[in-house]
JSON list of C-alpha atoms and ligand atoms in Angstrom, two decimals:
[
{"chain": "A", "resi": 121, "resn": "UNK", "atom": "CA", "xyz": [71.76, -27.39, 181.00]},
{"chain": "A", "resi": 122, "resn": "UNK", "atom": "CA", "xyz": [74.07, -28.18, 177.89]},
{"chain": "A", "resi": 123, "resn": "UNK", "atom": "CA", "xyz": [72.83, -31.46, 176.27]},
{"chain": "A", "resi": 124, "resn": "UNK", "atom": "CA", "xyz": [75.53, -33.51, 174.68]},
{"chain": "A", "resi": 125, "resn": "UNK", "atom": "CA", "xyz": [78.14, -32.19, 177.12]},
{"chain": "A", "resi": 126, "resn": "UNK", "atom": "CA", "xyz": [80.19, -34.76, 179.39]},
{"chain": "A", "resi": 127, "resn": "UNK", "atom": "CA", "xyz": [82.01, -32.91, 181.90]},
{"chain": "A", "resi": 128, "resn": "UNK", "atom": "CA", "xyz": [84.48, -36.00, 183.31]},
{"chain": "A", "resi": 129, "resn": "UNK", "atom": "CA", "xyz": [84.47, -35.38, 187.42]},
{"chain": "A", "resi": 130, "resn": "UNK", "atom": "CA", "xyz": [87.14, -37.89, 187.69]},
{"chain": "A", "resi": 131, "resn": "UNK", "atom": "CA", "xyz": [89.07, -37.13, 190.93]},
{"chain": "A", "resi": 132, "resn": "UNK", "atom": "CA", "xyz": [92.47, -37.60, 188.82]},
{"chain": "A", "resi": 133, "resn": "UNK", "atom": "CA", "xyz": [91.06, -35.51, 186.39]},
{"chain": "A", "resi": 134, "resn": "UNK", "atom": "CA", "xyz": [90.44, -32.66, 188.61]},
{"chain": "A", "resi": 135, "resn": "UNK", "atom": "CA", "xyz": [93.05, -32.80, 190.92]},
{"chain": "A", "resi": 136, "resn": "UNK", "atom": "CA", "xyz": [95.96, -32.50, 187.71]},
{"chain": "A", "resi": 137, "resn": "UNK", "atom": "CA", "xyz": [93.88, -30.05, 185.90]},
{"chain": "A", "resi": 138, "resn": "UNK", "atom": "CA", "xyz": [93.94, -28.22, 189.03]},
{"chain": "A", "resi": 139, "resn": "UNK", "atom": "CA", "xyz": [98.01, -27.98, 188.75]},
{"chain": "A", "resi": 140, "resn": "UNK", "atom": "CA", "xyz": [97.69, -27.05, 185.31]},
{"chain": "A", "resi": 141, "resn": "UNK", "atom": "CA", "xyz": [95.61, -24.28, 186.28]},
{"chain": "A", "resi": 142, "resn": "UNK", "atom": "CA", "xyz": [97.86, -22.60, 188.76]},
{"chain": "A", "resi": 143, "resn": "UNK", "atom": "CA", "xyz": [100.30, -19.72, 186.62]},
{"chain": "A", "resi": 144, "resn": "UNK", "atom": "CA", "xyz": [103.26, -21.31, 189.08]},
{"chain": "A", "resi": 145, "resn": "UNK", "atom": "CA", "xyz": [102.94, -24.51, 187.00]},
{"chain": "A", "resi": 146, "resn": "UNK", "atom": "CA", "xyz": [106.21, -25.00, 184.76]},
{"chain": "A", "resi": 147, "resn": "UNK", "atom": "CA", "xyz": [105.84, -25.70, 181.17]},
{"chain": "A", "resi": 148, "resn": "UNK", "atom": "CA", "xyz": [107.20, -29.06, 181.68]},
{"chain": "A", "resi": 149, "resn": "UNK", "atom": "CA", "xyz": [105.08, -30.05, 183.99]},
{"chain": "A", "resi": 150, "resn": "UNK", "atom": "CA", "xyz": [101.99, -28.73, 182.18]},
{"chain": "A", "resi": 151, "resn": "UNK", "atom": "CA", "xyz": [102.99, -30.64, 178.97]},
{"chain": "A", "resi": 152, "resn": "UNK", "atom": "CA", "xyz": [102.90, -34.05, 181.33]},
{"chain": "A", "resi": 153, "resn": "UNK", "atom": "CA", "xyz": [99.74, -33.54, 183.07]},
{"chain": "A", "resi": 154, "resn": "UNK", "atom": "CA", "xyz": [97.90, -32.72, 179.45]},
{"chain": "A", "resi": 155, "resn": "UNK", "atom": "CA", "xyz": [99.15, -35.95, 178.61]},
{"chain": "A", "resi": 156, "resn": "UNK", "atom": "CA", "xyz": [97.65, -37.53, 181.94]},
{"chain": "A", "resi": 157, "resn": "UNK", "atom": "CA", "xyz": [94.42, -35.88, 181.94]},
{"chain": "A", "resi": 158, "resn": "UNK", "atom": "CA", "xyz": [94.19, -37.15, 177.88]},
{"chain": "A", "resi": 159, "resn": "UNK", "atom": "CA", "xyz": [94.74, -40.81, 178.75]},
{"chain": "A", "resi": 160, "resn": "UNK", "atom": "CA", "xyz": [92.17, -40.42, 181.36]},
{"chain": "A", "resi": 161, "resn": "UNK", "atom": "CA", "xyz": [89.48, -38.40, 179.11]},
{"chain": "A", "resi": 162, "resn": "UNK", "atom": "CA", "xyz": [90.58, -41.03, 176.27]},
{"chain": "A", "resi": 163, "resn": "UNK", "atom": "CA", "xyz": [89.37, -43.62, 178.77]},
{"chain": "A", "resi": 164, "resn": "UNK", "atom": "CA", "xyz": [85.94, -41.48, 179.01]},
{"chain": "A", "resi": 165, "resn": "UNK", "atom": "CA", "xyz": [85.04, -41.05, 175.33]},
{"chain": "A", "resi": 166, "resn": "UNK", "atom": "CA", "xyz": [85.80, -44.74, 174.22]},
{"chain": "A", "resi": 167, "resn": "UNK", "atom": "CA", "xyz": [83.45, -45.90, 176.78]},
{"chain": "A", "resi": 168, "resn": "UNK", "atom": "CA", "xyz": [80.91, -47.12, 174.38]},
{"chain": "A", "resi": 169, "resn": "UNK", "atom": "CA", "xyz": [82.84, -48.09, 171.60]},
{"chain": "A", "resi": 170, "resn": "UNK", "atom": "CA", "xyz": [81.21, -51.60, 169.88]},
{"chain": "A", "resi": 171, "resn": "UNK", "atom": "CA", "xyz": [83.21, -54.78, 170.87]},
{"chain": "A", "resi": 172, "resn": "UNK", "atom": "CA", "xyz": [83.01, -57.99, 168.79]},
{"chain": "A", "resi": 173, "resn": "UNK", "atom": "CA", "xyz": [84.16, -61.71, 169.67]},
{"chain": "A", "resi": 174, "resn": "UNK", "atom": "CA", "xyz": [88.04, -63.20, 168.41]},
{"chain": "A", "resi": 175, "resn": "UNK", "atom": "CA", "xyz": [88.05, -66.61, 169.24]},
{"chain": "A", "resi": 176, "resn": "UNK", "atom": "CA", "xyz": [91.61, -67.01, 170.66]},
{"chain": "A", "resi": 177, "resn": "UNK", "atom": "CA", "xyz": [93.76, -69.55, 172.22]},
{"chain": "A", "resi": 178, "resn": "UNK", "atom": "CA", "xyz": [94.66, -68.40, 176.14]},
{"chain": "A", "resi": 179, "resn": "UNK", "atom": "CA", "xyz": [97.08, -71.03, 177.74]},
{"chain": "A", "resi": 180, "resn": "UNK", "atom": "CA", "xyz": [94.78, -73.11, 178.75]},
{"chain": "A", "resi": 181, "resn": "UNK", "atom": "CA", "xyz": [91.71, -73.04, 176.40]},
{"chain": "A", "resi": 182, "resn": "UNK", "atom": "CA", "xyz": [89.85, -71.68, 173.39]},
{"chain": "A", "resi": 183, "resn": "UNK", "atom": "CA", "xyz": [87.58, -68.46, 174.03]},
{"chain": "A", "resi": 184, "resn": "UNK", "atom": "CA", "xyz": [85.74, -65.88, 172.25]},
{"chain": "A", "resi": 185, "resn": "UNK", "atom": "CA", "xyz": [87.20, -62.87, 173.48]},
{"chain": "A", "resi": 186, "resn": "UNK", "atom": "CA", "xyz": [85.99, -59.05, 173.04]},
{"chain": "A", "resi": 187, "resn": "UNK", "atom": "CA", "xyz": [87.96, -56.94, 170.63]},
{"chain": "A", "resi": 188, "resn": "UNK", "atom": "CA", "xyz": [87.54, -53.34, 169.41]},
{"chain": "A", "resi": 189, "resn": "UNK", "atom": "CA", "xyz": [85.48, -53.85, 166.54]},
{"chain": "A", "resi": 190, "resn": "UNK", "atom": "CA", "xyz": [85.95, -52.15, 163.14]},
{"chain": "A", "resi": 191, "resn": "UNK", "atom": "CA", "xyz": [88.51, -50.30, 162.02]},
{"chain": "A", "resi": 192, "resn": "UNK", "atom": "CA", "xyz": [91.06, -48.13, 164.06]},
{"chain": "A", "resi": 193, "resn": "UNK", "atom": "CA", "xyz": [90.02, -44.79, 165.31]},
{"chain": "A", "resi": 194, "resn": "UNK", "atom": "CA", "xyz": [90.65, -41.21, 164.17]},
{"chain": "A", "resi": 195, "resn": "UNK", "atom": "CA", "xyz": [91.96, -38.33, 166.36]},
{"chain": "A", "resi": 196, "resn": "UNK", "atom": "CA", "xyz": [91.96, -35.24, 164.61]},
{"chain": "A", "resi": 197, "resn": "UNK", "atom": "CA", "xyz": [94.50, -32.37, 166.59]},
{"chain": "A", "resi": 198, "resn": "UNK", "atom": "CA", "xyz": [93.37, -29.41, 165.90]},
{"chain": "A", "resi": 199, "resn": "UNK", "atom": "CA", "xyz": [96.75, -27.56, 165.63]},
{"chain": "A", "resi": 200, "resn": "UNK", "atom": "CA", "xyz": [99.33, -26.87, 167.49]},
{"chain": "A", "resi": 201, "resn": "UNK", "atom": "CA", "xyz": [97.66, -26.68, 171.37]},
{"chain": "A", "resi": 202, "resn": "UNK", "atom": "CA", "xyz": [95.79, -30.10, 170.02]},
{"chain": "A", "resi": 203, "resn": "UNK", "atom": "CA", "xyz": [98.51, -31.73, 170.07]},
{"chain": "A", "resi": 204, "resn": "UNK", "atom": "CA", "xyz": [99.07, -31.97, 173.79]},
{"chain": "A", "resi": 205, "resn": "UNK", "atom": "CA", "xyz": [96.06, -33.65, 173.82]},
{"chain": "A", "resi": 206, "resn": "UNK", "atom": "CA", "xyz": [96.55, -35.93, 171.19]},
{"chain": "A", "resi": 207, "resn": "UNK", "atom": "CA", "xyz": [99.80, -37.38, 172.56]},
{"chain": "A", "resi": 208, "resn": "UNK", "atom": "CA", "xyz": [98.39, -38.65, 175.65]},
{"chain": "A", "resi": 209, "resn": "UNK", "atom": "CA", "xyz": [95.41, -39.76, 173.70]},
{"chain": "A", "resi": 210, "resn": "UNK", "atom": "CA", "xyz": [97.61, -41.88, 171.69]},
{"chain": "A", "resi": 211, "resn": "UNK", "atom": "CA", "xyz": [99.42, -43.38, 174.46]},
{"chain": "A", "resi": 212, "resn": "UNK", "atom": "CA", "xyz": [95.96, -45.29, 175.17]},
{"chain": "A", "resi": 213, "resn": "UNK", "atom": "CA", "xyz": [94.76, -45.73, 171.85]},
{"chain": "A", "resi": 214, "resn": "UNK", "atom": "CA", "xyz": [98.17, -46.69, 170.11]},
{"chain": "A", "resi": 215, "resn": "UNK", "atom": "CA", "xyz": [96.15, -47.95, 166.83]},
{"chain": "A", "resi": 216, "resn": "UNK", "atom": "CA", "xyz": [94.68, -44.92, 166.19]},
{"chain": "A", "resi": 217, "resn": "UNK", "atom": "CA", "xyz": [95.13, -43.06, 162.78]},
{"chain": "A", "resi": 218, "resn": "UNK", "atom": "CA", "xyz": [95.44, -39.37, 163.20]},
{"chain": "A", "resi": 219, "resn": "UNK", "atom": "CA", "xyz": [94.89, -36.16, 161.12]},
{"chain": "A", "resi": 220, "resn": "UNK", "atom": "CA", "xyz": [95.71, -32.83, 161.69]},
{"chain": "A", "resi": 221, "resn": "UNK", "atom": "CA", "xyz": [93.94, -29.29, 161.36]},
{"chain": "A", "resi": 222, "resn": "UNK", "atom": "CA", "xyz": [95.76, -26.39, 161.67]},
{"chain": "A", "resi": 223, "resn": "UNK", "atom": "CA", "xyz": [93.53, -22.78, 162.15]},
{"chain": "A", "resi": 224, "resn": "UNK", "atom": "CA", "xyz": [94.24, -19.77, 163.69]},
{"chain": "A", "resi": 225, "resn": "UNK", "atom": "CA", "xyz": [91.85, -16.79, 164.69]},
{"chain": "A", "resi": 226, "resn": "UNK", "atom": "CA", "xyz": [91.85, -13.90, 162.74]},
{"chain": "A", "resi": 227, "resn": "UNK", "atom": "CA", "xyz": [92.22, -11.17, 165.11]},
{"chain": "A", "resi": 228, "resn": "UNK", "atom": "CA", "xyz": [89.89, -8.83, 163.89]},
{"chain": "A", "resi": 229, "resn": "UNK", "atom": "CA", "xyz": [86.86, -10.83, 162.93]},
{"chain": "A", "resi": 230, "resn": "UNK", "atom": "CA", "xyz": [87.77, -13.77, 164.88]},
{"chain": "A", "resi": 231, "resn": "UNK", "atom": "CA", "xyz": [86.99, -16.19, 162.74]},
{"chain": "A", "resi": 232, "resn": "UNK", "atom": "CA", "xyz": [88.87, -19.50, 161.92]},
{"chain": "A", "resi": 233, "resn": "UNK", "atom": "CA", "xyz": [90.88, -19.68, 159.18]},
{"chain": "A", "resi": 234, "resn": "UNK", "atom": "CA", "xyz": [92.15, -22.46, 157.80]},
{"chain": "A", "resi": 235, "resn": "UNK", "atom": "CA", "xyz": [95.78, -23.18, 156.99]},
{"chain": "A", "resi": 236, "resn": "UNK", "atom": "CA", "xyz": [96.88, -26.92, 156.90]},
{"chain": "A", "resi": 237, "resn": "UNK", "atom": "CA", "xyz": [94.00, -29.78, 156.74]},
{"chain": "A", "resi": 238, "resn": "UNK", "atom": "CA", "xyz": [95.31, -33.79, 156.41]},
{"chain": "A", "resi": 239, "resn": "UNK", "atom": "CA", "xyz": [93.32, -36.20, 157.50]},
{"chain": "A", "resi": 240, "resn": "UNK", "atom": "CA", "xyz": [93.66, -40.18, 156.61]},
{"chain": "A", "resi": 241, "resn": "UNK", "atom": "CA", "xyz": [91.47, -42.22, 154.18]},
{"chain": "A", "resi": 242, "resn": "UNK", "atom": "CA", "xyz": [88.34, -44.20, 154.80]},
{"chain": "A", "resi": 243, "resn": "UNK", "atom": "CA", "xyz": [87.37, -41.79, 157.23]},
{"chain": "A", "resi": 244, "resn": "UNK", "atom": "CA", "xyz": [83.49, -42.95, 156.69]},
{"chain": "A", "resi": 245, "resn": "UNK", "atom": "CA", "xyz": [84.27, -46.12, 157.91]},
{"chain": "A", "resi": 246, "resn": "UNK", "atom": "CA", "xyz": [85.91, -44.86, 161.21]},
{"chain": "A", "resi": 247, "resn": "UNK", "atom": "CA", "xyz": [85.14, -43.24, 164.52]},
{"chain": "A", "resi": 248, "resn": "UNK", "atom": "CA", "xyz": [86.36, -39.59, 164.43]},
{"chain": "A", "resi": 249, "resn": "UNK", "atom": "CA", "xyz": [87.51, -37.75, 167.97]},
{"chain": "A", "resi": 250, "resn": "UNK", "atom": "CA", "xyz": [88.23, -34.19, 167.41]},
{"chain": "A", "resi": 251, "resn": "UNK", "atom": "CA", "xyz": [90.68, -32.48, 170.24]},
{"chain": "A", "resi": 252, "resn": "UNK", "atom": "CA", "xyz": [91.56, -29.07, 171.24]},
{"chain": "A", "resi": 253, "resn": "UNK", "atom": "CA", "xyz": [92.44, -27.78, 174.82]},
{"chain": "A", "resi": 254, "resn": "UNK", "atom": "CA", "xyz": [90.24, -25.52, 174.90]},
{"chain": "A", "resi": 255, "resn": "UNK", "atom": "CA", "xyz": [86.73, -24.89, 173.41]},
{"chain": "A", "resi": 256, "resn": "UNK", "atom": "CA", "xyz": [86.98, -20.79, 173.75]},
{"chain": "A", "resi": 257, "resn": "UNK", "atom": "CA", "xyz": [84.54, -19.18, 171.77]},
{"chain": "A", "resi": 258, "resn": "UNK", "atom": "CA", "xyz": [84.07, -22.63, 169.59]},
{"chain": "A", "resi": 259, "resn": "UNK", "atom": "CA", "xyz": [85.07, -20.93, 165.93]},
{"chain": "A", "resi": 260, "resn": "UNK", "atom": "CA", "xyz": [88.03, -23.45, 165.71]},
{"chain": "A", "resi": 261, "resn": "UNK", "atom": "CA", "xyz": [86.03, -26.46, 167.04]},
{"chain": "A", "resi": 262, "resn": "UNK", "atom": "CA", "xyz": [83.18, -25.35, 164.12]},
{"chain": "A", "resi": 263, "resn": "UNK", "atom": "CA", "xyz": [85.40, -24.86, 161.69]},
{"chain": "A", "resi": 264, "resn": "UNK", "atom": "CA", "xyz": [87.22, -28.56, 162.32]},
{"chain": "A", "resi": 265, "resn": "UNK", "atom": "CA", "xyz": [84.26, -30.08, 162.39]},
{"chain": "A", "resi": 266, "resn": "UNK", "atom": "CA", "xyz": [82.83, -28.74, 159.76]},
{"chain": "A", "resi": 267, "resn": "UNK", "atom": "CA", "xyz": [85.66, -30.34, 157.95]},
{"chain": "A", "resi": 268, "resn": "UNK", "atom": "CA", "xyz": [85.60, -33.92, 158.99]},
{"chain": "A", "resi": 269, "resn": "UNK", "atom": "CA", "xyz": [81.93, -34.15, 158.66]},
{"chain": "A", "resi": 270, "resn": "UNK", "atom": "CA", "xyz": [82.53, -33.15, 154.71]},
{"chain": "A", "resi": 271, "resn": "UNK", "atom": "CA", "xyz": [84.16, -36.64, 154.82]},
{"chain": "A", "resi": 272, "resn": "UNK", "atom": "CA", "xyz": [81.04, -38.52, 156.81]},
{"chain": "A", "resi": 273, "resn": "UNK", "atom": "CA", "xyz": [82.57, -40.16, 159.83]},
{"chain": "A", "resi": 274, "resn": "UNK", "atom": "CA", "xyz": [81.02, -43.29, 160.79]},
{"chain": "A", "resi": 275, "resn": "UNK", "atom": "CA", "xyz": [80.26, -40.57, 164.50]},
{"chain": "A", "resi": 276, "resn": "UNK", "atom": "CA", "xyz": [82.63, -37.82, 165.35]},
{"chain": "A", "resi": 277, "resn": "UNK", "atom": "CA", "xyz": [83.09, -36.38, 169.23]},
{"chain": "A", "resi": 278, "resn": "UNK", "atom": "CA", "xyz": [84.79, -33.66, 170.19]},
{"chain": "A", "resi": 279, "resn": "UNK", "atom": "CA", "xyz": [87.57, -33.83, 173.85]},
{"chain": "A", "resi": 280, "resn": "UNK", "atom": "CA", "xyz": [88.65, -31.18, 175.39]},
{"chain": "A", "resi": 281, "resn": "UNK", "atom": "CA", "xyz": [90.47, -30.12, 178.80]},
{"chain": "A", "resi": 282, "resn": "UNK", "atom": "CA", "xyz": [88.38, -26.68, 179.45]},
{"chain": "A", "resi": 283, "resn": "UNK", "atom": "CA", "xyz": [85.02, -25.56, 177.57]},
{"chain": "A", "resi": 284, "resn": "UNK", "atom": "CA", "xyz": [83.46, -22.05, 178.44]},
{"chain": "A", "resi": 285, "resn": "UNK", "atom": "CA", "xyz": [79.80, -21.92, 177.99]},
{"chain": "A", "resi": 286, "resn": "UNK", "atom": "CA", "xyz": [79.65, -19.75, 174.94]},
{"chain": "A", "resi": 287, "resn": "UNK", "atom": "CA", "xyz": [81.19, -22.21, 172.90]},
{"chain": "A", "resi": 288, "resn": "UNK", "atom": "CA", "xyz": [79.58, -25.22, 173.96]},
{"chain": "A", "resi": 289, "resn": "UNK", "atom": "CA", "xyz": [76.37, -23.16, 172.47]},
{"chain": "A", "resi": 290, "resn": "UNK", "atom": "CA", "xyz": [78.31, -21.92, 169.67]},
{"chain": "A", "resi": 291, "resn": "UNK", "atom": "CA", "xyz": [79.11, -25.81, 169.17]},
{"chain": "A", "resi": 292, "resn": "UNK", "atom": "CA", "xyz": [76.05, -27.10, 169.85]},
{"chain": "A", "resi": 293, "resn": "UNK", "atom": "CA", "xyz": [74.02, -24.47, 167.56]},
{"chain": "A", "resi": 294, "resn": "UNK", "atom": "CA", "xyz": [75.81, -25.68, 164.75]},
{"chain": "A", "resi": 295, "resn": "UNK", "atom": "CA", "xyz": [76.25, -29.13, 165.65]},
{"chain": "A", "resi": 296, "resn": "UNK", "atom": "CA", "xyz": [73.86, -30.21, 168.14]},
{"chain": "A", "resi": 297, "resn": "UNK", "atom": "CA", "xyz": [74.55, -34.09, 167.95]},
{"chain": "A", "resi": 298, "resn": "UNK", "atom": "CA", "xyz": [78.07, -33.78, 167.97]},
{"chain": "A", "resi": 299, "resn": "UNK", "atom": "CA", "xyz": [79.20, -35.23, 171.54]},
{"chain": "A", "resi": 300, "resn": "UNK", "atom": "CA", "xyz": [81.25, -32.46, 173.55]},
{"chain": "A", "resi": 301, "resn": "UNK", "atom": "CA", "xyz": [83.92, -33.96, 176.59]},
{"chain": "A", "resi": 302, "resn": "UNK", "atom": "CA", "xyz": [85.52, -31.67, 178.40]},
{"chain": "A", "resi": 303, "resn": "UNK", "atom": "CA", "xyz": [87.47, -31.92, 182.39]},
{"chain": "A", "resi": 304, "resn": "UNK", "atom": "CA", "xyz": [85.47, -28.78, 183.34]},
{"chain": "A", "resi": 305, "resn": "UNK", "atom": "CA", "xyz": [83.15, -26.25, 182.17]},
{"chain": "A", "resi": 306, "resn": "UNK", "atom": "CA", "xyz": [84.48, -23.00, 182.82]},
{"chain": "A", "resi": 307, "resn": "UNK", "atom": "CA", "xyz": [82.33, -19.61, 184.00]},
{"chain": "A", "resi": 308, "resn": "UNK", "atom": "CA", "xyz": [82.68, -17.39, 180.55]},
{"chain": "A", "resi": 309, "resn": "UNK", "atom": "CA", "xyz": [84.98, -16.22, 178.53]},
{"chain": "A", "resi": 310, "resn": "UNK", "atom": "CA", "xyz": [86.48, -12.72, 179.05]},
{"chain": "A", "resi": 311, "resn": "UNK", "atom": "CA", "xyz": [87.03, -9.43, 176.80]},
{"chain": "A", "resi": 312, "resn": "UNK", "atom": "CA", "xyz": [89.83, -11.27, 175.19]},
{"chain": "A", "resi": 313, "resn": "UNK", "atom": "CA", "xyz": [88.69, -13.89, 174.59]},
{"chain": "A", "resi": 314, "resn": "UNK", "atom": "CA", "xyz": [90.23, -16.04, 177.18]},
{"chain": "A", "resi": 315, "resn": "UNK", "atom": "CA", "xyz": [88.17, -18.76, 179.63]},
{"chain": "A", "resi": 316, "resn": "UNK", "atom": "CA", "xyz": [88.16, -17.50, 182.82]},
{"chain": "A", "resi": 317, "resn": "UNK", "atom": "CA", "xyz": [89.07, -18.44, 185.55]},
{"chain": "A", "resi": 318, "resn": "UNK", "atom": "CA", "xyz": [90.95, -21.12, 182.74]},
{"chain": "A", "resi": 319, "resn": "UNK", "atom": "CA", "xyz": [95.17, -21.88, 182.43]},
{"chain": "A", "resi": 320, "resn": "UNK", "atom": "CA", "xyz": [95.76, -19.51, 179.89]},
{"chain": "A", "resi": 321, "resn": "UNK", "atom": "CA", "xyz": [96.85, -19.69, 176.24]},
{"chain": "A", "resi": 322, "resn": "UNK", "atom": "CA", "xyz": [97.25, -23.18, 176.52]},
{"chain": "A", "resi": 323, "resn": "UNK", "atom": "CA", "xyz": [99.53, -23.63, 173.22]},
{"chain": "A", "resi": 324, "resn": "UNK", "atom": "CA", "xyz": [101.93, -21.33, 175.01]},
{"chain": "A", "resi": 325, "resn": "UNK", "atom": "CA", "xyz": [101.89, -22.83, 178.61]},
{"chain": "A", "resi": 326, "resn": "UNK", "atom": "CA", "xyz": [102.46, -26.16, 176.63]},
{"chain": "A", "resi": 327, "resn": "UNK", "atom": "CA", "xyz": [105.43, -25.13, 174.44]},
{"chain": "A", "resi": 328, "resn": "UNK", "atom": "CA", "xyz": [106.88, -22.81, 176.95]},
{"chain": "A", "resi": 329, "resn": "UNK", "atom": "CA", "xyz": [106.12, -19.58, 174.74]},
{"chain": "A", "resi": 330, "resn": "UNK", "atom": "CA", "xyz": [104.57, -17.43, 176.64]},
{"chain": "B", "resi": 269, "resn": "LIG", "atom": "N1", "xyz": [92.70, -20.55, 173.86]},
{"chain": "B", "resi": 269, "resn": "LIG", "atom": "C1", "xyz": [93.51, -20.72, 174.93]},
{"chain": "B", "resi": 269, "resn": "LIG", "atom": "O1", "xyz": [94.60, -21.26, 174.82]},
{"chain": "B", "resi": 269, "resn": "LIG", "atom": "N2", "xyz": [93.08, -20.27, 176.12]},
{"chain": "B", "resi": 269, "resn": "LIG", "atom": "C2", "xyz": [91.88, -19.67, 176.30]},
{"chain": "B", "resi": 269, "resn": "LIG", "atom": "O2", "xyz": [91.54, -19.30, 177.42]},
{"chain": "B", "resi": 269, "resn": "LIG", "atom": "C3", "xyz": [91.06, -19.51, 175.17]},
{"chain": "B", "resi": 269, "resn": "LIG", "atom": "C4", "xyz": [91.48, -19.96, 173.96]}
]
């Protein structure tokens, strides 16, 4: 139904973001299962990354051995609820550079406006993964994107833990080759806003201010 959309059915994957879902779920413990379902979703989205040959000495003989090839990744957190994500992410992919975006929704019009943008050099010679929690209405997820394709990625995806439909389309309108990974796709979102049945505000459940 949504083209370019990976929804990762990992047991794991389901079973923590399950927890994370219930409201009894302590901030705490949210925190450390984003970081758990990111290492696993990290594991997802670098599933096709090119390897090249190192030769290399093991104990015993010479081999050519694969190795990431190119340079290090990018993982752009869009801020702050991105940064949940991106800690877990990072946990897998230690060499990664990283860049921050930091938007909030203007209430009335609810579009994204920008407030804080860095991202590293050479980006067009690197893989770009974009993350956010949650893809809500996808203004934030546009907006972010529009920004790192400015600076011509070598590919750019986009991870999340929750996507509702209206902003996988919203994404996808826009951006229709830009890979989407999410843990679940979610029924709609609701008068606020909000995914339902979704966690939450996700930034808040994370940093315990709700
Ligand atoms: N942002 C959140 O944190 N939660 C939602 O449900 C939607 C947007």
């Amino acid at each position: 139904m949504h083209p370019n959309l990976t929804v990762i059915g990992h047991p794991l994957v389901q079973h923590k973001l399950t927890i994370m879902r219930k409201k009894s779920t302590s901030s705490g413990k949210f925190r450390r299962l984003a970081g758990e379902i990111a290492m696993l979703l990290a594991y997802e989205v670098t599933r096709d990354l090119p390897l090249s040959l190192e030769k290399i000495e093991t104990p015993l003989e010479t081999m050519d051995a694969p190795v990431l090839k190119g340079r290090e990744l990018v993982l752009v957190s869009i801020l702050r609820a991105g940064n949940g994500i991106l800690d877990g992410m990072l946990r897998l992919i230690p060499a990664a550079h990283v860049g921050h975006i930091g938007l909030y929704r203007d209430p009335k019009t609810l579009v994204a406006v920008e407030y804080y943008c860095k991202l590293p050099p050479k980006i067009e010679e690197r893989d770009v993964i974009i993350v956010d929690p949650m893809l809500a209405t996808g203004h934030s997820a546009v907006a972010a994107i529009e920004r790192v394709l400015e600076r011509k990625p070598k590919s750019l995806r986009f991870v999340c833990l929750l996507a509702a439909p209206e902003g996988v389309k919203f994404v996808h309108d826009h951006f229709p080759n830009v890979p989407i990974y999410t843990a679940a796709l979610d029924r709609a979102l609701n008068e606020k806003k909000y995914i339902v049945p979704g966690l939450g505000d996700a930034g808040d459940r994370m940093f315990g201010t709700m």
